[in-house]
């Protein structure tokens, strides 16, 4: 059971990191992984960088707070979501989980590598990984599994935050607000298990677009590009929900992640030149 007093979580270890002085009224919780073999190593890296999360959750479910919840942390980088065209940090609480992310297989073991051949930490066994495609595109990979204790702790922290900060309307992944830049928390994390905490997921804001292709249909792509597989077809005049514009080489493109209904599930990407804002 977690409690929040004066924007600090109990029980949680306090490990202050540099952060912005700007006050934050959070609308979103953004989930990350730290891409590290150990939480201690990640905290040491954060202390020597300009990055920070509000919370980090270890594999055993224990939590560490680095920034008060009412202050801006530096976790999302270049990002956009719905009506926020830049700097989701100013509107979000960032939670990172200890997790290697994508790993490479050698024999019957799976290793984190920052560069080919540069193995980091201890290897994983087959029961500690899942195999799958990232929803934003790319090839099939192995990903470190998130332990149930860690997922449960994340859920409870999110639940506590939503109770204390009623302005929070959704829980999203870093890979949903920085598409093409980031892949965390990735396909191994069960995002859908948190959606009941935010039943309408902010869709009362209704960021709607109308397909504008007179006499033609519009292909929905699996990834942000015309060279990716076709996921479906939209009709002229059809309404879709806009989520986030993808990035390429650090610059926002016109490829928009869309949802076809108020469940807010990503159904693919379309080019914004063929849409008009409603």
PDB file of C-alpha atoms in Angstrom:
ATOM      1  CA  UNK A   1       0.000   0.000   0.000  1.00  0.00           C
ATOM      2  CA  UNK A   2       1.399   3.381  -1.033  1.00  0.00           C
ATOM      3  CA  UNK A   3       0.600   6.836   0.283  1.00  0.00           C
ATOM      4  CA  UNK A   4       1.568  10.236  -1.115  1.00  0.00           C
ATOM      5  CA  UNK A   5       2.256  13.192   1.193  1.00  0.00           C
ATOM      6  CA  UNK A   6       3.699  16.506   0.024  1.00  0.00           C
ATOM      7  CA  UNK A   7       4.282  14.955  -3.410  1.00  0.00           C
ATOM      8  CA  UNK A   8       6.490  12.168  -2.023  1.00  0.00           C
ATOM      9  CA  UNK A   9       5.684   8.453  -2.024  1.00  0.00           C
ATOM     10  CA  UNK A  10       5.763   6.247   1.063  1.00  0.00           C
ATOM     11  CA  UNK A  11       7.269   3.677   1.273  1.00  0.00           C
ATOM     12  CA  UNK A  12       9.961   4.598  -1.227  1.00  0.00           C
ATOM     13  CA  UNK A  13      13.661   5.222  -1.021  1.00  0.00           C
ATOM     14  CA  UNK A  14      14.533   8.855  -1.765  1.00  0.00           C
ATOM     15  CA  UNK A  15      17.342   9.405  -4.255  1.00  0.00           C
ATOM     16  CA  UNK A  16      17.156  13.073  -5.341  1.00  0.00           C
ATOM     17  CA  UNK A  17      18.185  13.895  -8.902  1.00  0.00           C
ATOM     18  CA  UNK A  18      18.438  17.153 -10.775  1.00  0.00           C
ATOM     19  CA  UNK A  19      15.126  18.358 -12.136  1.00  0.00           C
ATOM     20  CA  UNK A  20      13.355  21.434 -13.366  1.00  0.00           C
ATOM     21  CA  UNK A  21      11.954  24.116 -11.076  1.00  0.00           C
ATOM     22  CA  UNK A  22       8.784  24.266 -13.148  1.00  0.00           C
ATOM     23  CA  UNK A  23       5.644  23.098 -11.352  1.00  0.00           C
ATOM     24  CA  UNK A  24       3.776  20.281 -13.067  1.00  0.00           C
ATOM     25  CA  UNK A  25       0.049  19.619 -13.120  1.00  0.00           C
ATOM     26  CA  UNK A  26       0.184  16.078 -14.482  1.00  0.00           C
ATOM     27  CA  UNK A  27      -2.151  14.877 -17.227  1.00  0.00           C
ATOM     28  CA  UNK A  28      -0.283  11.681 -18.032  1.00  0.00           C
ATOM     29  CA  UNK A  29       1.835   8.977 -16.457  1.00  0.00           C
ATOM     30  CA  UNK A  30       4.619   7.968 -18.846  1.00  0.00           C
ATOM     31  CA  UNK A  31       6.187   4.525 -18.396  1.00  0.00           C
ATOM     32  CA  UNK A  32       9.778   3.685 -19.326  1.00  0.00           C
ATOM     33  CA  UNK A  33      12.403   1.022 -18.854  1.00  0.00           C
ATOM     34  CA  UNK A  34      15.939   1.972 -17.832  1.00  0.00           C
ATOM     35  CA  UNK A  35      17.757  -0.266 -20.369  1.00  0.00           C
ATOM     36  CA  UNK A  36      20.122  -1.404 -17.633  1.00  0.00           C
ATOM     37  CA  UNK A  37      21.200  -4.648 -16.019  1.00  0.00           C
ATOM     38  CA  UNK A  38      20.827  -3.316 -12.447  1.00  0.00           C
ATOM     39  CA  UNK A  39      18.889  -0.466 -10.880  1.00  0.00           C
ATOM     40  CA  UNK A  40      22.007   0.621  -8.964  1.00  0.00           C
ATOM     41  CA  UNK A  41      23.879   1.045 -12.229  1.00  0.00           C
ATOM     42  CA  UNK A  42      21.038   3.060 -13.707  1.00  0.00           C
ATOM     43  CA  UNK A  43      20.840   5.365 -10.690  1.00  0.00           C
ATOM     44  CA  UNK A  44      24.574   5.981 -10.910  1.00  0.00           C
ATOM     45  CA  UNK A  45      24.199   6.831 -14.602  1.00  0.00           C
ATOM     46  CA  UNK A  46      21.298   9.184 -13.897  1.00  0.00           C
ATOM     47  CA  UNK A  47      23.265  10.980 -11.173  1.00  0.00           C
ATOM     48  CA  UNK A  48      25.934  11.830 -13.751  1.00  0.00           C
ATOM     49  CA  UNK A  49      23.533  12.891 -16.493  1.00  0.00           C
ATOM     50  CA  UNK A  50      20.826  15.452 -17.124  1.00  0.00           C
ATOM     51  CA  UNK A  51      18.110  12.781 -17.062  1.00  0.00           C
ATOM     52  CA  UNK A  52      15.673  12.036 -14.257  1.00  0.00           C
ATOM     53  CA  UNK A  53      12.480  10.126 -13.531  1.00  0.00           C
ATOM     54  CA  UNK A  54      10.016  10.765 -10.772  1.00  0.00           C
ATOM     55  CA  UNK A  55      10.082   7.072  -9.832  1.00  0.00           C
ATOM     56  CA  UNK A  56      12.081   3.941 -10.562  1.00  0.00           C
ATOM     57  CA  UNK A  57      10.785   0.449  -9.781  1.00  0.00           C
ATOM     58  CA  UNK A  58      13.196  -2.448  -9.332  1.00  0.00           C
ATOM     59  CA  UNK A  59      12.537  -5.991 -10.484  1.00  0.00           C
ATOM     60  CA  UNK A  60      11.532  -7.023  -6.943  1.00  0.00           C
ATOM     61  CA  UNK A  61       8.888  -4.265  -6.784  1.00  0.00           C
ATOM     62  CA  UNK A  62      10.837  -1.910  -4.506  1.00  0.00           C
ATOM     63  CA  UNK A  63      10.599   1.749  -5.461  1.00  0.00           C
ATOM     64  CA  UNK A  64      12.918   4.758  -5.523  1.00  0.00           C
ATOM     65  CA  UNK A  65      11.740   8.352  -5.887  1.00  0.00           C
ATOM     66  CA  UNK A  66      14.037  10.885  -7.535  1.00  0.00           C
ATOM     67  CA  UNK A  67      11.821  13.928  -8.157  1.00  0.00           C
ATOM     68  CA  UNK A  68       8.744  15.236  -6.284  1.00  0.00           C
ATOM     69  CA  UNK A  69       5.571  14.584  -8.275  1.00  0.00           C
ATOM     70  CA  UNK A  70       4.785  18.297  -8.596  1.00  0.00           C
ATOM     71  CA  UNK A  71       8.095  19.122 -10.305  1.00  0.00           C
ATOM     72  CA  UNK A  72       9.225  18.595 -13.880  1.00  0.00           C
ATOM     73  CA  UNK A  73      11.546  15.637 -14.429  1.00  0.00           C
ATOM     74  CA  UNK A  74      13.640  15.138 -17.565  1.00  0.00           C
ATOM     75  CA  UNK A  75      12.583  11.755 -18.905  1.00  0.00           C
ATOM     76  CA  UNK A  76      10.598  12.051 -22.146  1.00  0.00           C
ATOM     77  CA  UNK A  77      12.881  14.171 -24.323  1.00  0.00           C
ATOM     78  CA  UNK A  78      11.449  15.320 -27.639  1.00  0.00           C
ATOM     79  CA  UNK A  79       7.865  14.113 -27.526  1.00  0.00           C
ATOM     80  CA  UNK A  80       4.270  14.874 -28.489  1.00  0.00           C
ATOM     81  CA  UNK A  81       0.872  13.514 -27.604  1.00  0.00           C
ATOM     82  CA  UNK A  82      -2.614  14.565 -28.663  1.00  0.00           C
ATOM     83  CA  UNK A  83      -2.688  18.363 -28.229  1.00  0.00           C
ATOM     84  CA  UNK A  84       0.810  18.551 -26.712  1.00  0.00           C
ATOM     85  CA  UNK A  85       3.030  19.343 -29.689  1.00  0.00           C
ATOM     86  CA  UNK A  86       6.302  19.294 -27.739  1.00  0.00           C
ATOM     87  CA  UNK A  87       7.676  18.586 -24.262  1.00  0.00           C
ATOM     88  CA  UNK A  88       5.372  16.044 -22.654  1.00  0.00           C
ATOM     89  CA  UNK A  89       7.666  16.357 -19.602  1.00  0.00           C
ATOM     90  CA  UNK A  90       5.787  19.510 -18.641  1.00  0.00           C
ATOM     91  CA  UNK A  91       2.555  17.528 -18.320  1.00  0.00           C
ATOM     92  CA  UNK A  92       3.623  14.124 -17.050  1.00  0.00           C
ATOM     93  CA  UNK A  93       4.939  11.968 -14.235  1.00  0.00           C
ATOM     94  CA  UNK A  94       7.693   9.630 -15.428  1.00  0.00           C
ATOM     95  CA  UNK A  95       8.073   6.118 -14.009  1.00  0.00           C
ATOM     96  CA  UNK A  96      10.917   3.865 -15.128  1.00  0.00           C
ATOM     97  CA  UNK A  97      11.249   0.155 -14.471  1.00  0.00           C
ATOM     98  CA  UNK A  98      14.476  -1.772 -14.140  1.00  0.00           C
ATOM     99  CA  UNK A  99      14.546  -3.756 -17.364  1.00  0.00           C
ATOM    100  CA  UNK A 100      17.101  -4.427 -20.078  1.00  0.00           C
ATOM    101  CA  UNK A 101      14.656  -3.981 -22.943  1.00  0.00           C
ATOM    102  CA  UNK A 102      15.708  -5.716 -26.148  1.00  0.00           C
ATOM    103  CA  UNK A 103      18.339  -8.437 -25.689  1.00  0.00           C
ATOM    104  CA  UNK A 104      20.353 -10.621 -28.054  1.00  0.00           C
ATOM    105  CA  UNK A 105      20.463 -14.410 -27.991  1.00  0.00           C
ATOM    106  CA  UNK A 106      23.734 -16.339 -27.809  1.00  0.00           C
ATOM    107  CA  UNK A 107      23.248 -20.076 -27.415  1.00  0.00           C
ATOM    108  CA  UNK A 108      20.701 -20.549 -24.629  1.00  0.00           C
ATOM    109  CA  UNK A 109      21.370 -17.171 -22.970  1.00  0.00           C
ATOM    110  CA  UNK A 110      20.183 -13.626 -23.678  1.00  0.00           C
ATOM    111  CA  UNK A 111      22.417 -10.598 -23.223  1.00  0.00           C
ATOM    112  CA  UNK A 112      22.012  -6.843 -23.060  1.00  0.00           C
ATOM    113  CA  UNK A 113      24.418  -5.223 -25.519  1.00  0.00           C
ATOM    114  CA  UNK A 114      24.907  -1.490 -25.968  1.00  0.00           C
ATOM    115  CA  UNK A 115      27.124  -2.328 -28.953  1.00  0.00           C
ATOM    116  CA  UNK A 116      27.631  -5.647 -30.726  1.00  0.00           C
ATOM    117  CA  UNK A 117      29.857  -7.804 -28.535  1.00  0.00           C
ATOM    118  CA  UNK A 118      29.700  -5.419 -25.551  1.00  0.00           C
ATOM    119  CA  UNK A 119      27.720  -7.530 -23.116  1.00  0.00           C
ATOM    120  CA  UNK A 120      26.335  -5.801 -20.037  1.00  0.00           C
ATOM    121  CA  UNK A 121      25.562  -7.499 -16.708  1.00  0.00           C
ATOM    122  CA  UNK A 122      24.431 -11.084 -16.285  1.00  0.00           C
ATOM    123  CA  UNK A 123      22.669 -13.062 -19.027  1.00  0.00           C
ATOM    124  CA  UNK A 124      18.995 -13.995 -18.956  1.00  0.00           C
ATOM    125  CA  UNK A 125      17.480 -17.444 -19.388  1.00  0.00           C
ATOM    126  CA  UNK A 126      14.609 -18.385 -21.699  1.00  0.00           C
ATOM    127  CA  UNK A 127      11.966 -17.987 -18.967  1.00  0.00           C
ATOM    128  CA  UNK A 128      13.083 -14.379 -18.409  1.00  0.00           C
ATOM    129  CA  UNK A 129      12.400 -13.173 -21.952  1.00  0.00           C
ATOM    130  CA  UNK A 130       9.531 -12.859 -24.404  1.00  0.00           C
ATOM    131  CA  UNK A 131       9.740 -12.760 -28.177  1.00  0.00           C
ATOM    132  CA  UNK A 132       7.703 -10.278 -30.140  1.00  0.00           C
ATOM    133  CA  UNK A 133       7.334  -7.357 -32.497  1.00  0.00           C
ATOM    134  CA  UNK A 134       7.197  -3.775 -31.326  1.00  0.00           C
ATOM    135  CA  UNK A 135       3.820  -2.197 -32.219  1.00  0.00           C
ATOM    136  CA  UNK A 136       5.588   0.749 -33.864  1.00  0.00           C
ATOM    137  CA  UNK A 137       7.302  -1.528 -36.381  1.00  0.00           C
ATOM    138  CA  UNK A 138      10.638  -3.258 -36.757  1.00  0.00           C
ATOM    139  CA  UNK A 139      11.796  -6.860 -36.712  1.00  0.00           C
ATOM    140  CA  UNK A 140      10.916  -9.508 -34.150  1.00  0.00           C
ATOM    141  CA  UNK A 141      13.206  -9.388 -31.108  1.00  0.00           C
ATOM    142  CA  UNK A 142      13.715 -10.802 -27.636  1.00  0.00           C
ATOM    143  CA  UNK A 143      12.730  -8.583 -24.699  1.00  0.00           C
ATOM    144  CA  UNK A 144      13.330  -8.967 -20.981  1.00  0.00           C
ATOM    145  CA  UNK A 145      10.174 -10.033 -19.182  1.00  0.00           C
ATOM    146  CA  UNK A 146       8.775  -7.746 -16.459  1.00  0.00           C
ATOM    147  CA  UNK A 147       8.315  -9.763 -13.221  1.00  0.00           C
ATOM    148  CA  UNK A 148       4.782  -9.869 -11.809  1.00  0.00           C
ATOM    149  CA  UNK A 149       5.933  -8.158  -8.594  1.00  0.00           C
ATOM    150  CA  UNK A 150       7.287  -5.241 -10.595  1.00  0.00           C
ATOM    151  CA  UNK A 151       4.139  -4.889 -12.696  1.00  0.00           C
ATOM    152  CA  UNK A 152       1.981  -5.051  -9.553  1.00  0.00           C
ATOM    153  CA  UNK A 153       4.038  -2.328  -7.872  1.00  0.00           C
ATOM    154  CA  UNK A 154       3.762  -0.138 -10.975  1.00  0.00           C
ATOM    155  CA  UNK A 155       0.001  -0.584 -10.992  1.00  0.00           C
ATOM    156  CA  UNK A 156      -0.334   0.362  -7.324  1.00  0.00           C
ATOM    157  CA  UNK A 157       1.857   3.433  -7.715  1.00  0.00           C
ATOM    158  CA  UNK A 158      -0.174   4.525 -10.739  1.00  0.00           C
ATOM    159  CA  UNK A 159      -3.398   3.949  -8.814  1.00  0.00           C
ATOM    160  CA  UNK A 160      -2.129   6.089  -5.915  1.00  0.00           C
ATOM    161  CA  UNK A 161      -1.058   8.873  -8.277  1.00  0.00           C
ATOM    162  CA  UNK A 162      -4.432   8.927 -10.036  1.00  0.00           C
ATOM    163  CA  UNK A 163      -6.205   9.180  -6.681  1.00  0.00           C
ATOM    164  CA  UNK A 164      -4.071  12.119  -5.516  1.00  0.00           C
ATOM    165  CA  UNK A 165      -3.826  13.913  -8.867  1.00  0.00           C
ATOM    166  CA  UNK A 166      -7.284  13.843 -10.527  1.00  0.00           C
ATOM    167  CA  UNK A 167      -5.899  15.764 -13.519  1.00  0.00           C
ATOM    168  CA  UNK A 168      -4.248  12.509 -14.724  1.00  0.00           C
ATOM    169  CA  UNK A 169      -6.292  11.119 -17.627  1.00  0.00           C
ATOM    170  CA  UNK A 170      -4.091   8.398 -19.142  1.00  0.00           C
ATOM    171  CA  UNK A 171      -1.126   6.055 -18.692  1.00  0.00           C
ATOM    172  CA  UNK A 172       1.096   5.772 -21.778  1.00  0.00           C
ATOM    173  CA  UNK A 173       4.436   4.351 -22.798  1.00  0.00           C
ATOM    174  CA  UNK A 174       7.462   6.388 -23.798  1.00  0.00           C
ATOM    175  CA  UNK A 175       7.168   4.578 -27.131  1.00  0.00           C
ATOM    176  CA  UNK A 176       3.723   6.145 -27.625  1.00  0.00           C
ATOM    177  CA  UNK A 177       4.866   9.758 -27.231  1.00  0.00           C
ATOM    178  CA  UNK A 178       8.297   9.500 -28.887  1.00  0.00           C
ATOM    179  CA  UNK A 179       7.558   7.117 -31.775  1.00  0.00           C
ATOM    180  CA  UNK A 180      10.643   6.519 -33.886  1.00  0.00           C
ATOM    181  CA  UNK A 181      12.878   7.737 -31.064  1.00  0.00           C
ATOM    182  CA  UNK A 182      12.135   5.350 -28.214  1.00  0.00           C
ATOM    183  CA  UNK A 183      10.865   1.776 -27.812  1.00  0.00           C
ATOM    184  CA  UNK A 184      10.341   1.572 -24.046  1.00  0.00           C
ATOM    185  CA  UNK A 185       8.614   0.020 -22.201  1.00  0.00           C
ATOM    186  CA  UNK A 186       8.117  -2.142 -25.298  1.00  0.00           C
ATOM    187  CA  UNK A 187       5.983  -5.182 -26.091  1.00  0.00           C
ATOM    188  CA  UNK A 188       6.924  -7.157 -22.966  1.00  0.00           C
ATOM    189  CA  UNK A 189       5.098  -4.721 -20.658  1.00  0.00           C
ATOM    190  CA  UNK A 190       1.324  -5.321 -20.241  1.00  0.00           C
ATOM    191  CA  UNK A 191       0.097  -1.763 -20.780  1.00  0.00           C
ATOM    192  CA  UNK A 192      -3.519  -2.886 -21.150  1.00  0.00           C
ATOM    193  CA  UNK A 193      -3.502  -4.131 -17.552  1.00  0.00           C
ATOM    194  CA  UNK A 194      -3.438  -0.496 -16.387  1.00  0.00           C
ATOM    195  CA  UNK A 195      -6.199   0.927 -18.563  1.00  0.00           C
ATOM    196  CA  UNK A 196      -8.970   0.229 -16.050  1.00  0.00           C
ATOM    197  CA  UNK A 197      -7.317   2.836 -13.786  1.00  0.00           C
ATOM    198  CA  UNK A 198      -8.210   5.536 -16.352  1.00  0.00           C
ATOM    199  CA  UNK A 199     -11.532   4.317 -17.828  1.00  0.00           C
ATOM    200  CA  UNK A 200     -12.093   6.961 -20.514  1.00  0.00           C
ATOM    201  CA  UNK A 201      -8.339   7.443 -21.131  1.00  0.00           C
ATOM    202  CA  UNK A 202      -8.879  11.142 -21.777  1.00  0.00           C
ATOM    203  CA  UNK A 203     -10.968  10.609 -24.879  1.00  0.00           C
ATOM    204  CA  UNK A 204     -13.401  13.305 -23.815  1.00  0.00           C
ATOM    205  CA  UNK A 205     -10.733  15.578 -25.286  1.00  0.00           C
ATOM    206  CA  UNK A 206     -11.596  14.006 -28.685  1.00  0.00           C
ATOM    207  CA  UNK A 207      -8.612  14.697 -30.943  1.00  0.00           C
ATOM    208  CA  UNK A 208     -10.471  13.783 -34.096  1.00  0.00           C
ATOM    209  CA  UNK A 209      -9.367  13.865 -37.714  1.00  0.00           C
ATOM    210  CA  UNK A 210     -11.406  13.275 -40.875  1.00  0.00           C
ATOM    211  CA  UNK A 211      -9.932  11.337 -43.798  1.00  0.00           C
ATOM    212  CA  UNK A 212      -9.721  13.628 -46.832  1.00  0.00           C
ATOM    213  CA  UNK A 213      -9.195  11.457 -49.926  1.00  0.00           C
ATOM    214  CA  UNK A 214     -12.097  12.244 -52.304  1.00  0.00           C
ATOM    215  CA  UNK A 215     -12.811   9.253 -54.499  1.00  0.00           C
ATOM    216  CA  UNK A 216     -10.031   7.204 -52.941  1.00  0.00           C
ATOM    217  CA  UNK A 217      -9.220   5.147 -49.849  1.00  0.00           C
ATOM    218  CA  UNK A 218      -6.322   5.671 -47.445  1.00  0.00           C
ATOM    219  CA  UNK A 219      -3.978   2.899 -46.366  1.00  0.00           C
ATOM    220  CA  UNK A 220      -3.244   2.437 -42.675  1.00  0.00           C
ATOM    221  CA  UNK A 221       0.385   1.391 -42.257  1.00  0.00           C
ATOM    222  CA  UNK A 222       1.870  -0.852 -39.567  1.00  0.00           C
ATOM    223  CA  UNK A 223       4.737   1.575 -39.033  1.00  0.00           C
ATOM    224  CA  UNK A 224       5.369   5.263 -39.760  1.00  0.00           C
ATOM    225  CA  UNK A 225       6.262   4.987 -43.419  1.00  0.00           C
ATOM    226  CA  UNK A 226       4.833   4.058 -46.817  1.00  0.00           C
ATOM    227  CA  UNK A 227       7.277   1.151 -47.046  1.00  0.00           C
ATOM    228  CA  UNK A 228       5.694  -0.702 -44.082  1.00  0.00           C
ATOM    229  CA  UNK A 229       2.921  -3.290 -44.248  1.00  0.00           C
ATOM    230  CA  UNK A 230      -0.696  -2.237 -44.737  1.00  0.00           C
ATOM    231  CA  UNK A 231      -2.793  -2.738 -41.589  1.00  0.00           C
ATOM    232  CA  UNK A 232      -6.111  -1.636 -43.038  1.00  0.00           C
ATOM    233  CA  UNK A 233      -7.955   0.808 -45.265  1.00  0.00           C
ATOM    234  CA  UNK A 234      -9.874   3.990 -44.401  1.00  0.00           C
ATOM    235  CA  UNK A 235     -12.687   5.546 -46.377  1.00  0.00           C
ATOM    236  CA  UNK A 236     -12.994   9.189 -47.420  1.00  0.00           C
ATOM    237  CA  UNK A 237     -14.784  11.066 -44.639  1.00  0.00           C
ATOM    238  CA  UNK A 238     -14.045   8.448 -41.961  1.00  0.00           C
ATOM    239  CA  UNK A 239     -13.170   9.800 -38.500  1.00  0.00           C
ATOM    240  CA  UNK A 240     -10.069   8.661 -36.619  1.00  0.00           C
ATOM    241  CA  UNK A 241      -8.465   9.606 -33.305  1.00  0.00           C
ATOM    242  CA  UNK A 242      -5.024  11.209 -33.516  1.00  0.00           C
ATOM    243  CA  UNK A 243      -2.453  10.046 -30.976  1.00  0.00           C
ATOM    244  CA  UNK A 244       1.145  11.035 -31.686  1.00  0.00           C
ATOM    245  CA  UNK A 245       3.328  12.075 -34.622  1.00  0.00           C
ATOM    246  CA  UNK A 246       6.355   9.863 -35.266  1.00  0.00           C
ATOM    247  CA  UNK A 247       9.933  11.139 -35.363  1.00  0.00           C
ATOM    248  CA  UNK A 248      12.689  10.503 -37.864  1.00  0.00           C
ATOM    249  CA  UNK A 249      16.266  11.552 -37.089  1.00  0.00           C
ATOM    250  CA  UNK A 250      14.926  13.512 -34.121  1.00  0.00           C
ATOM    251  CA  UNK A 251      12.450  15.569 -36.170  1.00  0.00           C
ATOM    252  CA  UNK A 252       8.680  15.164 -36.088  1.00  0.00           C
ATOM    253  CA  UNK A 253       7.204  13.779 -39.306  1.00  0.00           C
ATOM    254  CA  UNK A 254       3.656  13.843 -40.660  1.00  0.00           C
ATOM    255  CA  UNK A 255       3.093  10.151 -39.876  1.00  0.00           C
ATOM    256  CA  UNK A 256       0.371  10.065 -37.236  1.00  0.00           C
ATOM    257  CA  UNK A 257      -0.406   7.168 -34.912  1.00  0.00           C
ATOM    258  CA  UNK A 258      -4.171   6.693 -34.964  1.00  0.00           C
ATOM    259  CA  UNK A 259      -6.889   4.838 -33.125  1.00  0.00           C
ATOM    260  CA  UNK A 260     -10.181   3.912 -34.749  1.00  0.00           C
ATOM    261  CA  UNK A 261     -12.248   4.031 -31.570  1.00  0.00           C
ATOM    262  CA  UNK A 262     -12.285   5.316 -28.004  1.00  0.00           C
ATOM    263  CA  UNK A 263     -10.336   2.347 -26.637  1.00  0.00           C
ATOM    264  CA  UNK A 264      -7.281   4.338 -27.698  1.00  0.00           C
ATOM    265  CA  UNK A 265      -5.462   1.263 -29.014  1.00  0.00           C
ATOM    266  CA  UNK A 266      -2.994   2.067 -31.789  1.00  0.00           C
ATOM    267  CA  UNK A 267      -4.369   0.747 -35.073  1.00  0.00           C
ATOM    268  CA  UNK A 268      -1.512   1.978 -37.243  1.00  0.00           C
ATOM    269  CA  UNK A 269      -0.183   5.092 -38.977  1.00  0.00           C
ATOM    270  CA  UNK A 270      -1.466   7.422 -41.672  1.00  0.00           C
ATOM    271  CA  UNK A 271       0.089  10.458 -43.321  1.00  0.00           C
ATOM    272  CA  UNK A 272      -1.384  13.732 -42.061  1.00  0.00           C
ATOM    273  CA  UNK A 273      -1.513  15.238 -45.562  1.00  0.00           C
ATOM    274  CA  UNK A 274      -4.611  13.084 -46.057  1.00  0.00           C
ATOM    275  CA  UNK A 275      -6.338  14.204 -42.854  1.00  0.00           C
ATOM    276  CA  UNK A 276      -8.117  17.319 -41.679  1.00  0.00           C
ATOM    277  CA  UNK A 277      -8.558  18.258 -38.045  1.00  0.00           C
ATOM    278  CA  UNK A 278     -12.170  18.210 -36.855  1.00  0.00           C
TER     279      UNK A 278
END
